[in-house]
PDB file of C-alpha atoms in Angstrom:
ATOM      1  CA  ASN A   7      96.250  87.923  89.439  1.00  0.00           C
ATOM      2  CA  ALA A   8      95.418  90.756  91.835  1.00  0.00           C
ATOM      3  CA  GLY A   9      98.973  92.047  92.395  1.00  0.00           C
ATOM      4  CA  VAL A  10      98.870  94.681  95.149  1.00  0.00           C
ATOM      5  CA  THR A  11      95.533  95.386  96.786  1.00  0.00           C
ATOM      6  CA  GLN A  12      94.842  98.361  99.038  1.00  0.00           C
ATOM      7  CA  THR A  13      91.811  99.114 101.143  1.00  0.00           C
ATOM      8  CA  PRO A  14      89.956 101.397 101.426  1.00  0.00           C
ATOM      9  CA  LYS A  15      90.027 103.371  98.157  1.00  0.00           C
ATOM     10  CA  PHE A  16      88.555 106.514  99.707  1.00  0.00           C
ATOM     11  CA  GLN A  17      88.321 107.729 103.288  1.00  0.00           C
ATOM     12  CA  VAL A  18      87.310 110.917 105.068  1.00  0.00           C
ATOM     13  CA  LEU A  19      88.495 111.370 108.642  1.00  0.00           C
ATOM     14  CA  LYS A  20      87.989 114.038 111.233  1.00  0.00           C
ATOM     15  CA  THR A  21      91.055 115.564 112.835  1.00  0.00           C
ATOM     16  CA  GLY A  22      92.220 113.340 115.679  1.00  0.00           C
ATOM     17  CA  GLN A  23      90.595 110.157 114.431  1.00  0.00           C
ATOM     18  CA  SER A  24      92.660 107.064 113.767  1.00  0.00           C
ATOM     19  CA  MET A  25      92.591 104.578 110.952  1.00  0.00           C
ATOM     20  CA  THR A  26      94.593 101.783 109.347  1.00  0.00           C
ATOM     21  CA  LEU A  27      95.269 101.423 105.643  1.00  0.00           C
ATOM     22  CA  GLN A  28      95.591  97.830 104.560  1.00  0.00           C
ATOM     23  CA  CYS A  29      97.843  96.453 101.829  1.00  0.00           C
ATOM     24  CA  ALA A  30      98.302  92.915 100.588  1.00  0.00           C
ATOM     25  CA  GLN A  31     100.337  91.475  97.710  1.00  0.00           C
ATOM     26  CA  ASP A  32     100.090  88.050  96.126  1.00  0.00           C
ATOM     27  CA  MET A  33     103.357  88.093  94.154  1.00  0.00           C
ATOM     28  CA  ASN A  34     105.470  86.491  96.912  1.00  0.00           C
ATOM     29  CA  HIS A  35     107.495  89.704  97.183  1.00  0.00           C
ATOM     30  CA  ASN A  36     109.801  90.232 100.133  1.00  0.00           C
ATOM     31  CA  SER A  37     109.804  94.034 100.268  1.00  0.00           C
ATOM     32  CA  MET A  38     106.883  96.390 100.713  1.00  0.00           C
ATOM     33  CA  TYR A  39     106.522 100.177 100.872  1.00  0.00           C
ATOM     34  CA  TRP A  40     104.131 102.974 101.754  1.00  0.00           C
ATOM     35  CA  TYR A  41     104.289 106.237  99.796  1.00  0.00           C
ATOM     36  CA  ARG A  42     102.245 109.391  99.888  1.00  0.00           C
ATOM     37  CA  GLN A  43     101.710 111.574  96.845  1.00  0.00           C
ATOM     38  CA  ASP A  44     100.844 115.250  97.060  1.00  0.00           C
ATOM     39  CA  PRO A  45     100.522 117.766  94.207  1.00  0.00           C
ATOM     40  CA  GLY A  46     103.936 119.064  93.203  1.00  0.00           C
ATOM     41  CA  MET A  47     105.718 116.817  95.726  1.00  0.00           C
ATOM     42  CA  GLY A  48     105.978 113.559  93.861  1.00  0.00           C
ATOM     43  CA  LEU A  49     106.043 110.206  95.656  1.00  0.00           C
ATOM     44  CA  ARG A  50     107.518 110.373  99.144  1.00  0.00           C
ATOM     45  CA  LEU A  51     108.423 107.280 101.103  1.00  0.00           C
ATOM     46  CA  ILE A  52     106.778 106.981 104.508  1.00  0.00           C
ATOM     47  CA  TYR A  53     107.945 103.559 105.713  1.00  0.00           C
ATOM     48  CA  TYR A  54     109.198 100.372 104.156  1.00  0.00           C
ATOM     49  CA  SER A  55     109.732  96.757 105.058  1.00  0.00           C
ATOM     50  CA  ALA A  56     112.732  95.110 103.437  1.00  0.00           C
ATOM     51  CA  SER A  57     111.564  91.669 104.539  1.00  0.00           C
ATOM     52  CA  GLU A  58     109.065  90.033 106.863  1.00  0.00           C
ATOM     53  CA  GLY A  59     109.808  91.088 110.427  1.00  0.00           C
ATOM     54  CA  THR A  60     111.610  94.353 109.584  1.00  0.00           C
ATOM     55  CA  THR A  61     110.409  97.916 109.101  1.00  0.00           C
ATOM     56  CA  ASP A  62     112.298 101.162 108.549  1.00  0.00           C
ATOM     57  CA  LYS A  63     111.492 104.825 108.335  1.00  0.00           C
ATOM     58  CA  GLY A  64     111.451 106.620 105.024  1.00  0.00           C
ATOM     59  CA  GLU A  65     111.521 110.300 104.198  1.00  0.00           C
ATOM     60  CA  VAL A  66     108.281 111.363 105.960  1.00  0.00           C
ATOM     61  CA  PRO A  67     107.489 108.936 108.828  1.00  0.00           C
ATOM     62  CA  ASN A  68     106.141 111.388 111.425  1.00  0.00           C
ATOM     63  CA  GLY A  69     102.540 110.716 112.384  1.00  0.00           C
ATOM     64  CA  TYR A  70     102.510 107.177 110.988  1.00  0.00           C
ATOM     65  CA  ASN A  71     103.179 103.659 112.191  1.00  0.00           C
ATOM     66  CA  VAL A  72     103.417 100.429 110.219  1.00  0.00           C
ATOM     67  CA  SER A  73     103.076  96.718 110.799  1.00  0.00           C
ATOM     68  CA  ARG A  74     104.419  93.944 108.589  1.00  0.00           C
ATOM     69  CA  LEU A  75     101.805  91.402 109.580  1.00  0.00           C
ATOM     70  CA  ASN A  76     103.240  88.598 107.439  1.00  0.00           C
ATOM     71  CA  LYS A  77     104.965  88.298 104.075  1.00  0.00           C
ATOM     72  CA  ARG A  78     101.807  89.336 102.208  1.00  0.00           C
ATOM     73  CA  GLU A  79     100.473  92.191 104.333  1.00  0.00           C
ATOM     74  CA  PHE A  80     101.824  95.609 105.309  1.00  0.00           C
ATOM     75  CA  SER A  81      99.548  98.086 107.072  1.00  0.00           C
ATOM     76  CA  LEU A  82      99.883 101.812 107.688  1.00  0.00           C
ATOM     77  CA  ARG A  83      98.286 103.398 110.755  1.00  0.00           C
ATOM     78  CA  LEU A  84      97.457 107.011 111.431  1.00  0.00           C
ATOM     79  CA  GLU A  85      97.037 107.308 115.205  1.00  0.00           C
ATOM     80  CA  SER A  86      95.704 110.881 115.291  1.00  0.00           C
ATOM     81  CA  ALA A  87      94.943 112.196 111.841  1.00  0.00           C
ATOM     82  CA  ALA A  88      95.841 115.773 110.916  1.00  0.00           C
ATOM     83  CA  PRO A  89      94.806 117.847 107.883  1.00  0.00           C
ATOM     84  CA  SER A  90      98.453 117.726 106.723  1.00  0.00           C
ATOM     85  CA  GLN A  91      97.962 113.990 106.190  1.00  0.00           C
ATOM     86  CA  THR A  92      95.394 114.612 103.467  1.00  0.00           C
ATOM     87  CA  SER A  93      96.996 112.860 100.521  1.00  0.00           C
ATOM     88  CA  VAL A  94      96.891 109.889  98.200  1.00  0.00           C
ATOM     89  CA  TYR A  95      98.602 106.872  99.719  1.00  0.00           C
ATOM     90  CA  PHE A  96     100.164 104.114  97.648  1.00  0.00           C
ATOM     91  CA  CYS A  97     101.387 100.745  98.760  1.00  0.00           C
ATOM     92  CA  ALA A  98     104.022  99.055  96.596  1.00  0.00           C
ATOM     93  CA  SER A  99     106.035  95.854  96.597  1.00  0.00           C
ATOM     94  CA  THR A 100     109.256  94.537  95.044  1.00  0.00           C
ATOM     95  CA  ARG A 101     110.755  91.063  94.898  1.00  0.00           C
ATOM     96  CA  ASP A 102     113.505  92.266  97.225  1.00  0.00           C
ATOM     97  CA  MET A 103     115.505  95.415  97.897  1.00  0.00           C
ATOM     98  CA  SER A 104     117.965  94.806  95.061  1.00  0.00           C
ATOM     99  CA  ASN A 105     115.341  94.076  92.423  1.00  0.00           C
ATOM    100  CA  THR A 106     113.300  97.201  92.583  1.00  0.00           C
ATOM    101  CA  GLU A 107     110.781  96.833  89.804  1.00  0.00           C
ATOM    102  CA  ALA A 108     107.974  98.092  91.975  1.00  0.00           C
ATOM    103  CA  PHE A 109     104.306  97.242  91.614  1.00  0.00           C
ATOM    104  CA  PHE A 110     101.738  99.611  93.067  1.00  0.00           C
ATOM    105  CA  GLY A 111      98.316  99.252  94.575  1.00  0.00           C
ATOM    106  CA  GLN A 112      95.446 101.385  93.293  1.00  0.00           C
ATOM    107  CA  GLY A 113      95.859 103.991  96.012  1.00  0.00           C
ATOM    108  CA  THR A 114      93.836 105.356  98.922  1.00  0.00           C
ATOM    109  CA  ARG A 115      92.568 108.911  98.704  1.00  0.00           C
ATOM    110  CA  LEU A 116      92.449 110.216 102.283  1.00  0.00           C
ATOM    111  CA  THR A 117      90.913 113.507 103.327  1.00  0.00           C
ATOM    112  CA  VAL A 118      91.285 114.777 106.896  1.00  0.00           C
ATOM    113  CA  VAL A 119      88.874 117.569 107.808  1.00  0.00           C
TER     114      VAL A 119
ATOM    115  CA  GLN B  26     120.457 119.111  95.045  1.00  0.00           C
ATOM    116  CA  LYS B  27     117.485 116.813  94.668  1.00  0.00           C
ATOM    117  CA  GLU B  28     118.374 113.159  94.254  1.00  0.00           C
ATOM    118  CA  VAL B  29     116.275 112.712  91.118  1.00  0.00           C
ATOM    119  CA  GLU B  30     115.260 115.706  89.063  1.00  0.00           C
ATOM    120  CA  GLN B  31     112.759 116.026  86.259  1.00  0.00           C
ATOM    121  CA  ASN B  32     111.258 118.983  84.456  1.00  0.00           C
ATOM    122  CA  SER B  33     107.672 119.190  85.724  1.00  0.00           C
ATOM    123  CA  GLY B  34     106.322 120.269  82.345  1.00  0.00           C
ATOM    124  CA  PRO B  35     103.800 120.244  80.905  1.00  0.00           C
ATOM    125  CA  LEU B  36     105.523 118.974  77.818  1.00  0.00           C
ATOM    126  CA  SER B  37     103.208 119.330  74.855  1.00  0.00           C
ATOM    127  CA  VAL B  38     103.840 117.440  71.617  1.00  0.00           C
ATOM    128  CA  PRO B  39     101.655 116.923  68.552  1.00  0.00           C
ATOM    129  CA  GLU B  40     100.284 113.495  67.784  1.00  0.00           C
ATOM    130  CA  GLY B  41     102.793 111.415  65.849  1.00  0.00           C
ATOM    131  CA  ALA B  42     105.830 113.330  67.105  1.00  0.00           C
ATOM    132  CA  ILE B  43     108.622 112.071  69.361  1.00  0.00           C
ATOM    133  CA  ALA B  44     108.288 112.972  73.030  1.00  0.00           C
ATOM    134  CA  SER B  45     111.569 113.258  74.926  1.00  0.00           C
ATOM    135  CA  LEU B  46     111.506 113.062  78.714  1.00  0.00           C
ATOM    136  CA  ASN B  47     114.633 113.668  80.755  1.00  0.00           C
ATOM    137  CA  CYS B  48     115.853 112.823  84.231  1.00  0.00           C
ATOM    138  CA  THR B  49     119.080 113.515  86.114  1.00  0.00           C
ATOM    139  CA  TYR B  50     120.238 111.893  89.336  1.00  0.00           C
ATOM    140  CA  SER B  51     122.817 112.920  91.885  1.00  0.00           C
ATOM    141  CA  ASP B  52     124.142 109.648  93.344  1.00  0.00           C
ATOM    142  CA  ARG B  53     126.884 108.124  91.202  1.00  0.00           C
ATOM    143  CA  VAL B  54     126.441 104.685  92.750  1.00  0.00           C
ATOM    144  CA  SER B  55     122.905 104.403  91.371  1.00  0.00           C
ATOM    145  CA  GLN B  56     122.462 101.064  89.665  1.00  0.00           C
ATOM    146  CA  SER B  57     118.938 100.667  88.349  1.00  0.00           C
ATOM    147  CA  PHE B  58     116.702 103.116  86.545  1.00  0.00           C
ATOM    148  CA  PHE B  59     112.993 102.991  85.860  1.00  0.00           C
ATOM    149  CA  TRP B  60     110.281 104.900  84.067  1.00  0.00           C
ATOM    150  CA  TYR B  61     106.725 104.795  85.374  1.00  0.00           C
ATOM    151  CA  ARG B  62     103.615 106.158  83.702  1.00  0.00           C
ATOM    152  CA  GLN B  63     100.824 107.550  85.859  1.00  0.00           C
ATOM    153  CA  TYR B  64      97.460 108.507  84.440  1.00  0.00           C
ATOM    154  CA  SER B  65      95.459 111.082  86.373  1.00  0.00           C
ATOM    155  CA  GLY B  66      93.830 109.488  89.395  1.00  0.00           C
ATOM    156  CA  LYS B  67      95.598 106.170  88.865  1.00  0.00           C
ATOM    157  CA  SER B  68      98.620 104.432  90.324  1.00  0.00           C
ATOM    158  CA  PRO B  69     102.106 104.408  88.737  1.00  0.00           C
ATOM    159  CA  GLU B  70     102.710 101.667  86.195  1.00  0.00           C
ATOM    160  CA  LEU B  71     106.188 100.435  85.235  1.00  0.00           C
ATOM    161  CA  ILE B  72     106.898 100.896  81.532  1.00  0.00           C
ATOM    162  CA  MET B  73     110.699 100.641  81.210  1.00  0.00           C
ATOM    163  CA  SER B  74     113.716  99.576  83.223  1.00  0.00           C
ATOM    164  CA  ILE B  75     117.365 100.051  82.261  1.00  0.00           C
ATOM    165  CA  TYR B  76     120.488  98.911  84.053  1.00  0.00           C
ATOM    166  CA  SER B  77     123.458  99.556  81.728  1.00  0.00           C
ATOM    167  CA  ASN B  78     124.658 102.410  79.558  1.00  0.00           C
ATOM    168  CA  GLY B  79     123.084 102.759  76.145  1.00  0.00           C
ATOM    169  CA  ASP B  80     119.634 102.376  74.690  1.00  0.00           C
ATOM    170  CA  LYS B  81     116.868  99.917  75.441  1.00  0.00           C
ATOM    171  CA  GLU B  82     113.889  99.719  73.135  1.00  0.00           C
ATOM    172  CA  ASP B  83     110.427  98.306  73.789  1.00  0.00           C
ATOM    173  CA  GLY B  84     107.858  99.044  71.125  1.00  0.00           C
ATOM    174  CA  ARG B  85     107.427 102.800  70.812  1.00  0.00           C
ATOM    175  CA  PHE B  86     109.478 103.416  73.965  1.00  0.00           C
ATOM    176  CA  THR B  87     113.254 103.815  74.178  1.00  0.00           C
ATOM    177  CA  ALA B  88     115.102 104.348  77.435  1.00  0.00           C
ATOM    178  CA  GLN B  89     118.579 105.854  77.284  1.00  0.00           C
ATOM    179  CA  LEU B  90     121.135 105.764  80.101  1.00  0.00           C
ATOM    180  CA  ASN B  91     124.395 107.677  80.415  1.00  0.00           C
ATOM    181  CA  LYS B  92     125.975 106.960  83.804  1.00  0.00           C
ATOM    182  CA  ALA B  93     128.931 109.265  83.196  1.00  0.00           C
ATOM    183  CA  SER B  94     126.556 112.195  82.783  1.00  0.00           C
ATOM    184  CA  GLN B  95     124.109 110.832  85.396  1.00  0.00           C
ATOM    185  CA  TYR B  96     121.320 111.145  82.912  1.00  0.00           C
ATOM    186  CA  VAL B  97     118.444 108.908  81.870  1.00  0.00           C
ATOM    187  CA  SER B  98     115.816 109.672  79.258  1.00  0.00           C
ATOM    188  CA  LEU B  99     112.666 108.203  77.782  1.00  0.00           C
ATOM    189  CA  LEU B 100     111.721 108.656  74.138  1.00  0.00           C
ATOM    190  CA  ILE B 101     108.197 107.955  72.974  1.00  0.00           C
ATOM    191  CA  ARG B 102     107.930 107.603  69.202  1.00  0.00           C
ATOM    192  CA  ASP B 103     104.703 108.210  67.285  1.00  0.00           C
ATOM    193  CA  SER B 104     103.131 109.818  70.354  1.00  0.00           C
ATOM    194  CA  GLN B 105      99.430 109.198  70.815  1.00  0.00           C
ATOM    195  CA  PRO B 106      96.834 111.107  72.877  1.00  0.00           C
ATOM    196  CA  SER B 107      96.661 107.984  75.070  1.00  0.00           C
ATOM    197  CA  ASP B 108     100.292 108.658  76.058  1.00  0.00           C
ATOM    198  CA  SER B 109      99.181 111.808  77.866  1.00  0.00           C
ATOM    199  CA  ALA B 110     100.131 111.169  81.483  1.00  0.00           C
ATOM    200  CA  THR B 111     102.734 111.987  84.091  1.00  0.00           C
ATOM    201  CA  TYR B 112     106.013 110.099  83.668  1.00  0.00           C
ATOM    202  CA  LEU B 113     108.014 109.347  86.799  1.00  0.00           C
ATOM    203  CA  CYS B 114     111.713 108.607  86.779  1.00  0.00           C
ATOM    204  CA  ALA B 115     112.932 106.336  89.596  1.00  0.00           C
ATOM    205  CA  VAL B 116     116.444 105.403  90.656  1.00  0.00           C
ATOM    206  CA  ASN B 117     117.805 102.653  92.891  1.00  0.00           C
ATOM    207  CA  ARG B 118     121.220 102.654  94.566  1.00  0.00           C
ATOM    208  CA  GLY B 119     121.138  98.988  95.464  1.00  0.00           C
ATOM    209  CA  ASN B 120     119.452  97.573  98.586  1.00  0.00           C
ATOM    210  CA  THR B 121     117.681 100.852  99.254  1.00  0.00           C
ATOM    211  CA  PRO B 122     114.159 101.940  98.342  1.00  0.00           C
ATOM    212  CA  LEU B 123     113.497 103.535  94.988  1.00  0.00           C
ATOM    213  CA  VAL B 124     113.826 107.309  94.843  1.00  0.00           C
ATOM    214  CA  PHE B 125     111.335 109.013  92.554  1.00  0.00           C
ATOM    215  CA  GLY B 126     111.478 112.268  90.694  1.00  0.00           C
ATOM    216  CA  LYS B 127     108.442 114.535  90.841  1.00  0.00           C
ATOM    217  CA  GLY B 128     107.406 113.579  87.346  1.00  0.00           C
ATOM    218  CA  THR B 129     106.942 115.255  83.972  1.00  0.00           C
ATOM    219  CA  ARG B 130     103.439 115.836  82.698  1.00  0.00           C
ATOM    220  CA  LEU B 131     103.139 114.969  79.012  1.00  0.00           C
ATOM    221  CA  SER B 132     100.292 116.195  76.848  1.00  0.00           C
ATOM    222  CA  VAL B 133      99.919 114.789  73.324  1.00  0.00           C
ATOM    223  CA  ILE B 134      97.788 117.059  71.184  1.00  0.00           C
ATOM    224  CA  ALA B 135      95.596 115.441  68.511  1.00  0.00           C
TER     225      ALA B 135
END
């Protein structure tokens, strides 16, 4: 049982480059989330998808876009990477928005130079 | 006021002692409360959930919730060096994403 799978695990980008972080869950969960984690800042919500076909902004959405491709997959895109986006990114999922026992992917460590 | 507040630590306890981790939250309508453990370089892992006032025990872990005081805690009995990690408190207000505290770093000294 894979749970939540993120790719890639590590990535180095140059300023201005674009990339997409992929996330897939096999738990038949309705809701999915993207967080970033920086030292001393805790987990901050970037975007979330309450259910297939919907997405909403979180606390720190600027510079990011998301796509809920289907029930399993939720991708995060950086259109023009900036050094301030250097962080560890986590994808998570929950059964729905009222049952929020969240399960996390293994994370993507992104460095923008 | 931050929505979910935790002492950043580090909290150092000797092996075999009880570690007490605390969390306060600001929104009185919060309904669900969670503790996650995160080892360095790893992703958060759910260890306890609590939904009603009182204590909930699971092995060496006890979660305590006091909604009147807007306070949730995690006790770890017989602490082991393998318990050394950052512990994240998370709160849900119902049909909204989880809000996380910044975490408390626990160090168990052998």
